[in-house]
Structures are given as C-alpha cells and as structure tokens.
C-alpha positions as CSV (number, residue, x, y, z in Angstrom):
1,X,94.5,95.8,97.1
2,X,95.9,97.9,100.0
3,X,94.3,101.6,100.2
4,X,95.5,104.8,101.4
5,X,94.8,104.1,104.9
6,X,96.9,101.0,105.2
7,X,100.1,103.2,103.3
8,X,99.4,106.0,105.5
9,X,100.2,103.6,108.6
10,X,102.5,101.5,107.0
11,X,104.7,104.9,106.1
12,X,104.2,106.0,109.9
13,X,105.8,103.2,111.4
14,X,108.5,103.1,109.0
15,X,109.4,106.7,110.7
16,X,108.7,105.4,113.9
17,X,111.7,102.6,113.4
18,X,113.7,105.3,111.6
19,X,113.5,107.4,114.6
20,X,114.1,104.6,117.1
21,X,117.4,104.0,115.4
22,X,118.8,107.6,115.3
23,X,118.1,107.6,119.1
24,X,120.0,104.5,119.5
25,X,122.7,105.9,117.6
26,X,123.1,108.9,119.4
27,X,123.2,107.7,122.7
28,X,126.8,106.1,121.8
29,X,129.8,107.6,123.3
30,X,130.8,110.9,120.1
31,X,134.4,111.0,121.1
32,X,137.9,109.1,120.7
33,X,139.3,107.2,117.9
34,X,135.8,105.9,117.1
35,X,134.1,108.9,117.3
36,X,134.0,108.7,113.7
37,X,131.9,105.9,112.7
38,X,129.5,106.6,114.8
39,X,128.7,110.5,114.1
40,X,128.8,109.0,110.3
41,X,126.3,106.6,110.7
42,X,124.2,109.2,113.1
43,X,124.2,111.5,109.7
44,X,123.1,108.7,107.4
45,X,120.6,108.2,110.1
46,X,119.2,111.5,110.7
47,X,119.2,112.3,106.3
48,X,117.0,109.3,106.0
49,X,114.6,110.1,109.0
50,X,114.6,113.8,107.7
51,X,113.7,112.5,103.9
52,X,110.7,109.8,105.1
53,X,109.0,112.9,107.1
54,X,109.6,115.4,103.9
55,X,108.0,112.9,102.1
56,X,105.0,111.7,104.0
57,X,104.3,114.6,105.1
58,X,104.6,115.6,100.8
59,X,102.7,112.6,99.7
60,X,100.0,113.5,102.7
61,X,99.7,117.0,100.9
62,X,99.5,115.9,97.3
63,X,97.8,112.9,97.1
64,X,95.6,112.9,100.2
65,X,94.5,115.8,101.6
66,X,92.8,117.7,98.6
67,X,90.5,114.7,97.9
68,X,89.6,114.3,102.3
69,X,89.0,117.8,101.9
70,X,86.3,117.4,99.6
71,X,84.9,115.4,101.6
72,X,83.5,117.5,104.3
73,X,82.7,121.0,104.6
74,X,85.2,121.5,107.7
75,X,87.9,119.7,105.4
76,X,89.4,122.9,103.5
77,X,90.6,124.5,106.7
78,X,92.1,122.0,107.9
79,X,93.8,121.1,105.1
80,X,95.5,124.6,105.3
81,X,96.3,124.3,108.9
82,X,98.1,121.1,108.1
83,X,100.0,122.5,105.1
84,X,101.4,125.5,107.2
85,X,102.5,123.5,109.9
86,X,104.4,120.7,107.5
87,X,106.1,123.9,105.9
88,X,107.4,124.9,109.9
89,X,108.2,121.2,110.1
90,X,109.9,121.4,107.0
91,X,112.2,124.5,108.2
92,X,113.2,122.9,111.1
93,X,114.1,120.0,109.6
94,X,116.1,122.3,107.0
95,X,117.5,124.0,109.8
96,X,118.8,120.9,111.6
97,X,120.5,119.7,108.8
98,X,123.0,122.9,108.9
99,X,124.2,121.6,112.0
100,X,127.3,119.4,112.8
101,X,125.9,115.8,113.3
102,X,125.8,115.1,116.9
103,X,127.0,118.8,118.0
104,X,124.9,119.8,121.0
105,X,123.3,122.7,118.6
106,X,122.9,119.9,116.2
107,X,120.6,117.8,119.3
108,X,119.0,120.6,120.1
109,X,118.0,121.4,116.6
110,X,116.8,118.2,115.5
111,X,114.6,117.5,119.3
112,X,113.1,120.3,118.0
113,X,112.4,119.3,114.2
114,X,111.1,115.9,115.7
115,X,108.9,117.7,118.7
116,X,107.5,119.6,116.1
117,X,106.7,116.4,113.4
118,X,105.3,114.6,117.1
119,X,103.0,117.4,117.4
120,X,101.2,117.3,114.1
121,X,98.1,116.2,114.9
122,X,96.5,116.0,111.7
123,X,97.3,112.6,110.9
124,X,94.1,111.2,112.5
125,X,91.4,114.0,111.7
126,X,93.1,113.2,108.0
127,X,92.3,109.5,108.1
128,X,88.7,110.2,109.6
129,X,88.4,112.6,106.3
130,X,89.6,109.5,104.1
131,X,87.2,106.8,105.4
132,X,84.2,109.1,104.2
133,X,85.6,108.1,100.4
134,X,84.8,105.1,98.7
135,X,86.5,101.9,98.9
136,X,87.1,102.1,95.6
137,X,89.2,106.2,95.6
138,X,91.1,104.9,98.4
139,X,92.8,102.6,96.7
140,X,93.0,104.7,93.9
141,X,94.9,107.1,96.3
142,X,97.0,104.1,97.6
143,X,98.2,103.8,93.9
144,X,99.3,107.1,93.4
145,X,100.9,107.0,96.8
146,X,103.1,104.4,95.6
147,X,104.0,106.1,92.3
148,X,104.7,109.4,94.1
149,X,107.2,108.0,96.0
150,X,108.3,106.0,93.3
151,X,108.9,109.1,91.4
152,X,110.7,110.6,94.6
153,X,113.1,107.7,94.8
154,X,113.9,107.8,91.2
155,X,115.1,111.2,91.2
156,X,117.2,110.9,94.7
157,X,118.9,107.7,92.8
158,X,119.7,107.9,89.5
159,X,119.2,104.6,87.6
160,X,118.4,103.1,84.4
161,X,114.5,102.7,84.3
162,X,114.6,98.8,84.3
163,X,115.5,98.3,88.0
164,X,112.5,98.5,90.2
165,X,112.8,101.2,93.2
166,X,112.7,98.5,95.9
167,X,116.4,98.1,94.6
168,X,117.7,101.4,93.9
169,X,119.1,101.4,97.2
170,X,121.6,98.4,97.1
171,X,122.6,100.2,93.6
172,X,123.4,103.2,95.5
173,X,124.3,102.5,99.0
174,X,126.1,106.0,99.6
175,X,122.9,107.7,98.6
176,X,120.9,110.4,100.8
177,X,117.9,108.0,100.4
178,X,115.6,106.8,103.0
179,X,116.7,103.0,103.2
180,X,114.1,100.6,104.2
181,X,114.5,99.0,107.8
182,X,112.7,96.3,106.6
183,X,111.9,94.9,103.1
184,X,108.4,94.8,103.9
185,X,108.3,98.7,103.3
186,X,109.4,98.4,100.1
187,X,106.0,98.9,98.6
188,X,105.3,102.2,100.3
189,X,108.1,103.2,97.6
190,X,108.2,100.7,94.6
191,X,105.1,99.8,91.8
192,X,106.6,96.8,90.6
193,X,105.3,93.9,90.2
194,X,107.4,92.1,93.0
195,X,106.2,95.0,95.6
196,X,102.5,94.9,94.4
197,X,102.7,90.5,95.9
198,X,103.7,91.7,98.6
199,X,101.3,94.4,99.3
200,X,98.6,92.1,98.2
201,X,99.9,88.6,100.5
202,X,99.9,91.9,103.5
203,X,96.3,92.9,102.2
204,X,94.9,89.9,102.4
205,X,95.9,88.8,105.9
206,X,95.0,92.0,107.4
207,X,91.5,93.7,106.5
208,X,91.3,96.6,109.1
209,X,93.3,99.4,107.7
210,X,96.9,99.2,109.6
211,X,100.2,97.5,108.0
C-alpha cells in the first residue's frame, strides 16, 4: 500500500493543476455580456484551490508533522515554524476570499495568498523527517491521511453514510468542495474500497515515493 510520501505528492500536484486552472480562468476577458460565466467559474475555481491548500496544509499538521518531529531532535522547531507560517497562509487565504472574484484587490489578494503557499518551504525538510520512520508508520500515516480528508469531505457534503467520498461531489455539484481534476485523486480523499484498487494498481507500478 501507498504511504504518506506518495499522498503528500499526490495532494501537491493536485494543487498544482488546481492552480493552473484558476490562472487559465482568469486570464479570460471579466467584462461584457459574458462576464458572468466566467467570474463564476473563477470563484468556483479559486474556493476549491483555497480548500485543497487549507487542507493539506491541515492534514500536513495533524497527521504528519508530530510523528517527523519525533523523529529528530531539530524536528520540534520546525514543526512550529511550519505551523505559524500555514496559520499566515491561512489569513491570507481568508483574506482573499472577502474580495470580489476577479476585482483587481481580489488579484492582488489572492497573488499574495498563493506567493505566500509557494514560499512554504517546509514541504521537503518534512518529507526528509518522514523517510527516517518505518515503512511500516508511513503507511500507517497514509491511512489516516485518507480518513482525514474523508472526514473533511464528509462534513463539506452532507450525505447519507453509504455513498463513498469519491462521489460526494457529483451528489453535490454546487458544493464549496475541492472537485477532483482527475479521478485518479480520488483516493487522496475517499477509503473505500473502489479508491484503495486504485491506490494499490498506482502503488504497484510506481515504487519511489511520487504519484
């Protein structure tokens, strides 16, 4: 099975394509008759980019970086370092979403929410603090990954307990949900047993970490 390192990739990327399609979206022309549309879909875009970075950088917090920081002596202080720079993160993100979507204050807000995401550099120290665990407690960590943002979904969409989270979405189109951009990320936010075939058919062709 996948392990924390693979998800931590995996969940990066899936911001990466997020973020490549809000830029495409507001590069489009944000006035006439179809001005509309577009600054609709640009808000749909930007509350789903917005929620996948609150909820890495959450899932990062809670599941991962206590257990790195055991790890190694240095790993407590920069677990705090990293903590009070996702909470700045977090305000500007906040702060962005005040904003008129596509308003010039709205721009410069969120270059700035995203400037300040692109600066975090604790990403890599944190995955240099994982590989000193056990195969084994990494995936551990990869499982509770899954069922934190499991958990996460579940409460953004509210849905009868049967239907996995890797469908909640098409249940709820209208919902302030990240979406996935492509159904292969489905089991960075779904446990079921559809998700965990997937992750394993991924698993099995790749061995470095990486998804």
């Amino acid at each position: 099975m996948a392990d924390i390192l693979q998800l931590l990739t995996a969940s990066r990327y899936h911001i990466q394509l997020a973020r490549s399609r809000l830029r495409k979206l507001t590069g489009q022309p944000l006035a006439g008759s179809g001005a509309f549309p577009v600054i609709s879909a640009i808000h749909s875009a930007w509350n789903d980019l917005a929620t996948l970075i609150d909820w890495h950088m959450a899932a990062e917090d809670e599941i991962c970086r206590i257990p790195a920081a055991g790890s190694s002596p240095a790993g407590g202080a920069g677990a705090t370092d990293a903590l009070e720079r996702h909470d700045d993160i977090r305000d500007a993100l906040r702060a962005a979403r005040l904003q008129p979507p596509g308003s010039p204050r709205w721009r410069h807000m969120t270059a700035q929410a995203l400037s300040a995401w692109s600066r975090d550099d604790s990403g890599p120290a944190l995955a240099a603090e994982l590989r000193r665990l056990a195969p084994d407690r990494r995936s551990q960590l990869a499982r509770h990954w899954r069922a934190y943002m499991e958990a996460r979904t579940r409460d953004a969409i509210p849905a009868p307990a049967g239907i996995p989270a890797c469908r909640l979405a098409h249940c709820h189109p209208d919902a302030d949900v990240p979406h996935p951009v492509d159904p292969s990320f489905s089991p960075l936010y779904c446990t079921c047993r559809d998700c965990d075939d997937i992750l394993r058919q991924h698993t099995a062709r790749h061995q470095a970490p990486g998804m």
